[in-house]
Amino acid sequence: MSSRRKRRPANWFTVLETSAAQWSVAVSTIIVMVVIGIVLWQLGGSAALLSNTTTTGGDTAAHYLMPQVLSHFLQSGHLTGWYSGWYDGLPLYSFYFVLPDLFVAVASHVIPYNVAFKLATAMGSILLPLACYGLAKGFKLRRPFPELFAAASLLVLFEQSYTIDGGNLYSTMAGEYSYSLSLALVVGFLGLAASGLRSGRRYVAASILLAAALAAHALPIFTAMLGLGLLVLFDLVNPGHLDDDGLGLLRRRGMKPRSRRTRASVVRWAASVCALGFSAMAWWLLPFVANQRYANPMGYVNAADPGSLLWPGGDRWAVWLVGVGVVVAFSLRSRVGIFLVVMTIESGAAVVLDPQGSIYNTRLLPPYFLFLYLSAAWTFGVLGVNVATGIRQWRMARFAARPLERRRPRDRRVAPGALSVGLLGSALAATVVLGALPQSQNFINQRILGPINSVFGTHLLDDAPIDSVGGWAAYNYSGMEARGESWVEFQGIMAAARHVGATTGCGRMFWEYESNQSRFGSTMALMLLPKATNGCIDSQEGLLFESSATTPYHFLNQSELSVAGSRAQVGLPYRNTDVADGITHLALLGVRYYLVSDPSLVAAARHDHRLVDVARTAAYPQSDGTSLTWHIFEIRTTTLVEPLTHLPVVVPQMNASAPQWLQASVPWYVDPSRWGTFLAANGPASWPRGTAATDRSPGVPATSISKVVVSSSGISFSATRLGTPVLVKVSYFPNWHVAGALGPYRVTPNLMVVVPTAHRVTLTYGATTANTVGSVITVGSLLTMVLVGMGTRRRAALRRLVQRR
């Protein structure tokens, strides 16, 4: 009878070790889903995101109508076009980003428009944890690093030191959801680059992600190029000497790193990705670059002390940890560690060194905080893994030192690698989740970190309003319908506008600004006039301030026609309230209606013989106990097309750049005595040449204008006399073409003049050379991607066939 050794029952450590090793994918999935669940919870969950309400809050309230406009563009096969609803018209998506709105325009055919729009605003924040997880996988990092990176994304999303610059949830709720989506796509792109540069694969996928990121927002593309360049530099300067695993484990175990590709192949991969990615967006990129002088510089200045932006009190723990990470990364020669800490340093340097220009340095903060937290997570993970490994080695040494009769198999299994790393990842993920939630930060500061805070003289975590992100999300996603009496008032204004459009006629409407209009959900809520009136009544004010060179003149008018205008553009010669001069300016811009509620402004409007009161709303109760009635006045002197009395004066220097145009045009605009002679960027040889100070030019024979027809993408009219210049009160842009006339020519403040060569003149919005060339390049890029993708699949199939044989 053979004797058998009785099997010991598995202890709980053995069970946990086996489970951690066998279910690592499930554990990773659970951790990532928990992180995404936290984001969804703070955004209000399905109850908020799937409710059929009108999203509001900050700039988001105005963004709300843009996908509907894009739907009309798509019907004619275009992604950009002319939108007449704001600022005398502007080239929509020529200077802004189409991807989130494209999602809404397409998805709204399947789900309600309101729901599709909410999902678009939340998309980038939901994708960021997945993108950070993918970044770790692209660097071949093992557990717990992918989970740590996903958890660290919460710290990025809940960063509280800024609320409008992009990337975090606060900025997303304020309207920067395009930036959030682009940042997530850039992180995913860098993960593919980290993998593809060493494998030579996936460059089509990387190109698609790069193009998608650019279609979502341009600013994070600088981060993508900076990161790609750094990865290429690693393999060019020091090929094969940086470990993929990020821990230096290969070198410490005497193993050689994996074989690397040649320098030439690395450069080819990066060049191919950039060529395909940017070529795929050439349809937008070329016109964007070519038309920069027609954009509007808002005059914003960089932060006076940019260094303080990088050192907020609640984030100093991460800065100190990254300082440790610099030493650890270079001592381990870790590719991912060096990449993260260098990207953190370079992103911070970009904020500090950014020159004054069209990119404001605070807009470069999101990449800094992204890599700051990812670097901190990597440093923490490396330290934790080394501690766990040290414990395991110590236990193994003790096991080996014991006599054979005293050794127990389970002694070797105390703190094994799979278990310790798994537990570390889970514990740290839970810690980061806890620290990222605004509800817990004050508690941690007061109850746990109190002694440390007193030593550092500042809180290691920011004090946060309870449920601050959740409060913003609840406000936005509950919609304008949740504004109570203010929603009733808003509906009354829109009903009055529809009535005026139906009885008096369609046209542009200027509305009085007051900060208390936030009662509608946003001070920009009245920008929805075109949507509420089905395009009949345009809002003179709109979003996308930089996209229209007519924007500064609107804000000058707003200061004259409001008790306290916003004066949003910096550096303009604003005047105090003056209704008479304001109406003169509105007539020049072709504005037909003046919407006003302040009693003093209503009284001034009634005394102006050019105005007639055509509609009014009911009296709506206000929070201060008063009531408010909105009046709509028609400006009877307004025309959209009118003949000039003098030839314009061509000032070629004005056409050089946007600031030069503004410097010459604004003094002309604020002085109506100079309006007899318009200043032009170019014109026929018969027009006089002069300077921006020219006051008069030769007169021209009179003509009369009739049969004016306005459409969404054009305007036509009849003129009795040929050769007399005619002013068309539509914002100038080089995509305008004319039939039956010479021109159009850009004149002050930002309108068009044509010289009829036929009695019927038609202006239409079409394509320029940059549009045509860009579209051809894009089509070629997409075809190349398809052909390369088909070739890759064919080669993969052949390899599988050979392996079977």
mmCIF file of N, CA and C in Angstrom, residues 18 89 101 127 151 167 169-170 204 228 240 247 267 280 294 314 411 451 482 503 539 632 635 652 747 755 793:
data_model
loop_
_atom_site.group_PDB
_atom_site.id
_atom_site.type_symbol
_atom_site.label_atom_id
_atom_site.label_comp_id
_atom_site.label_asym_id
_atom_site.label_seq_id
_atom_site.Cartn_x
_atom_site.Cartn_y
_atom_site.Cartn_z
ATOM 1 N N THR A 18 -3.451 33.082 -7.047
ATOM 2 C CA THR A 18 -3.937 32.413 -8.246
ATOM 3 C C THR A 18 -5.000 33.253 -8.941
ATOM 4 N N GLY A 89 -22.976 87.210 -40.319
ATOM 5 C CA GLY A 89 -22.503 86.025 -41.006
ATOM 6 C C GLY A 89 -21.051 85.725 -40.701
ATOM 7 N N ASP A 101 -19.408 68.154 -33.135
ATOM 8 C CA ASP A 101 -20.691 68.516 -33.735
ATOM 9 C C ASP A 101 -21.079 67.559 -34.855
ATOM 10 N N LEU A 127 -13.608 59.240 -22.421
ATOM 11 C CA LEU A 127 -12.542 58.542 -23.144
ATOM 12 C C LEU A 127 -11.174 58.730 -22.504
ATOM 13 N N ALA A 151 -6.519 55.679 -13.386
ATOM 14 C CA ALA A 151 -6.963 56.349 -12.165
ATOM 15 C C ALA A 151 -6.432 57.781 -12.098
ATOM 16 N N GLY A 167 -9.721 70.452 -20.938
ATOM 17 C CA GLY A 167 -9.214 69.207 -20.388
ATOM 18 C C GLY A 167 -9.931 68.709 -19.161
ATOM 19 N N LEU A 169 -13.059 68.632 -16.138
ATOM 20 C CA LEU A 169 -14.514 68.610 -16.224
ATOM 21 C C LEU A 169 -15.127 69.998 -16.094
ATOM 22 N N TYR A 170 -14.484 70.859 -15.329
ATOM 23 C CA TYR A 170 -15.005 72.221 -15.196
ATOM 24 C C TYR A 170 -14.998 72.923 -16.551
ATOM 25 N N VAL A 204 -1.262 53.545 -39.764
ATOM 26 C CA VAL A 204 -2.538 54.046 -40.299
ATOM 27 C C VAL A 204 -3.476 54.396 -39.158
ATOM 28 N N LEU A 228 5.547 62.932 -29.948
ATOM 29 C CA LEU A 228 6.072 62.097 -31.026
ATOM 30 C C LEU A 228 7.542 62.419 -31.282
ATOM 31 N N GLY A 240 17.702 51.485 -28.489
ATOM 32 C CA GLY A 240 17.808 50.196 -27.827
ATOM 33 C C GLY A 240 18.305 50.218 -26.409
ATOM 34 N N LEU A 247 10.734 49.768 -15.731
ATOM 35 C CA LEU A 247 11.230 49.485 -14.383
ATOM 36 C C LEU A 247 12.713 49.130 -14.349
ATOM 37 N N VAL A 267 12.240 56.972 -38.360
ATOM 38 C CA VAL A 267 11.908 58.246 -38.992
ATOM 39 C C VAL A 267 10.812 58.060 -40.034
ATOM 40 N N ALA A 280 -4.980 64.127 -44.187
ATOM 41 C CA ALA A 280 -6.392 63.808 -44.034
ATOM 42 C C ALA A 280 -7.206 65.013 -43.586
ATOM 43 N N TYR A 294 -8.151 87.015 -41.770
ATOM 44 C CA TYR A 294 -9.573 87.331 -41.664
ATOM 45 C C TYR A 294 -10.170 86.871 -40.343
ATOM 46 N N GLY A 314 -2.989 72.909 -4.070
ATOM 47 C CA GLY A 314 -3.508 71.557 -3.959
ATOM 48 C C GLY A 314 -2.791 70.527 -4.789
ATOM 49 N N ASP A 411 5.561 29.796 2.566
ATOM 50 C CA ASP A 411 6.416 30.921 2.927
ATOM 51 C C ASP A 411 6.899 31.661 1.677
ATOM 52 N N PRO A 451 -1.833 67.591 9.902
ATOM 53 C CA PRO A 451 -0.448 67.823 10.360
ATOM 54 C C PRO A 451 0.512 68.134 9.212
ATOM 55 N N ALA A 482 -35.194 73.757 -16.710
ATOM 56 C CA ALA A 482 -35.176 73.726 -15.241
ATOM 57 C C ALA A 482 -34.994 75.113 -14.639
ATOM 58 N N THR A 503 -44.687 88.734 -39.072
ATOM 59 C CA THR A 503 -45.522 89.899 -39.396
ATOM 60 C C THR A 503 -44.749 91.061 -40.024
ATOM 61 N N SER A 539 -29.206 86.409 -34.612
ATOM 62 C CA SER A 539 -28.658 87.080 -33.436
ATOM 63 C C SER A 539 -27.391 87.812 -33.854
ATOM 64 N N ILE A 632 -39.239 94.916 -28.723
ATOM 65 C CA ILE A 632 -38.523 94.764 -29.989
ATOM 66 C C ILE A 632 -38.810 95.994 -30.837
ATOM 67 N N ILE A 635 -35.561 99.082 -36.726
ATOM 68 C CA ILE A 635 -34.780 100.223 -37.199
ATOM 69 C C ILE A 635 -35.192 100.475 -38.647
ATOM 70 N N PRO A 652 -3.708 99.412 -49.150
ATOM 71 C CA PRO A 652 -3.177 98.045 -49.233
ATOM 72 C C PRO A 652 -2.597 97.533 -47.920
ATOM 73 N N VAL A 747 -14.316 96.081 -47.381
ATOM 74 C CA VAL A 747 -14.291 97.472 -46.951
ATOM 75 C C VAL A 747 -14.625 97.547 -45.474
ATOM 76 N N VAL A 755 -19.050 96.124 -57.711
ATOM 77 C CA VAL A 755 -19.269 97.121 -58.763
ATOM 78 C C VAL A 755 -20.059 96.434 -59.876
ATOM 79 N N ARG A 793 -3.701 43.924 -44.293
ATOM 80 C CA ARG A 793 -4.539 42.752 -44.020
ATOM 81 C C ARG A 793 -4.161 41.588 -44.932
#
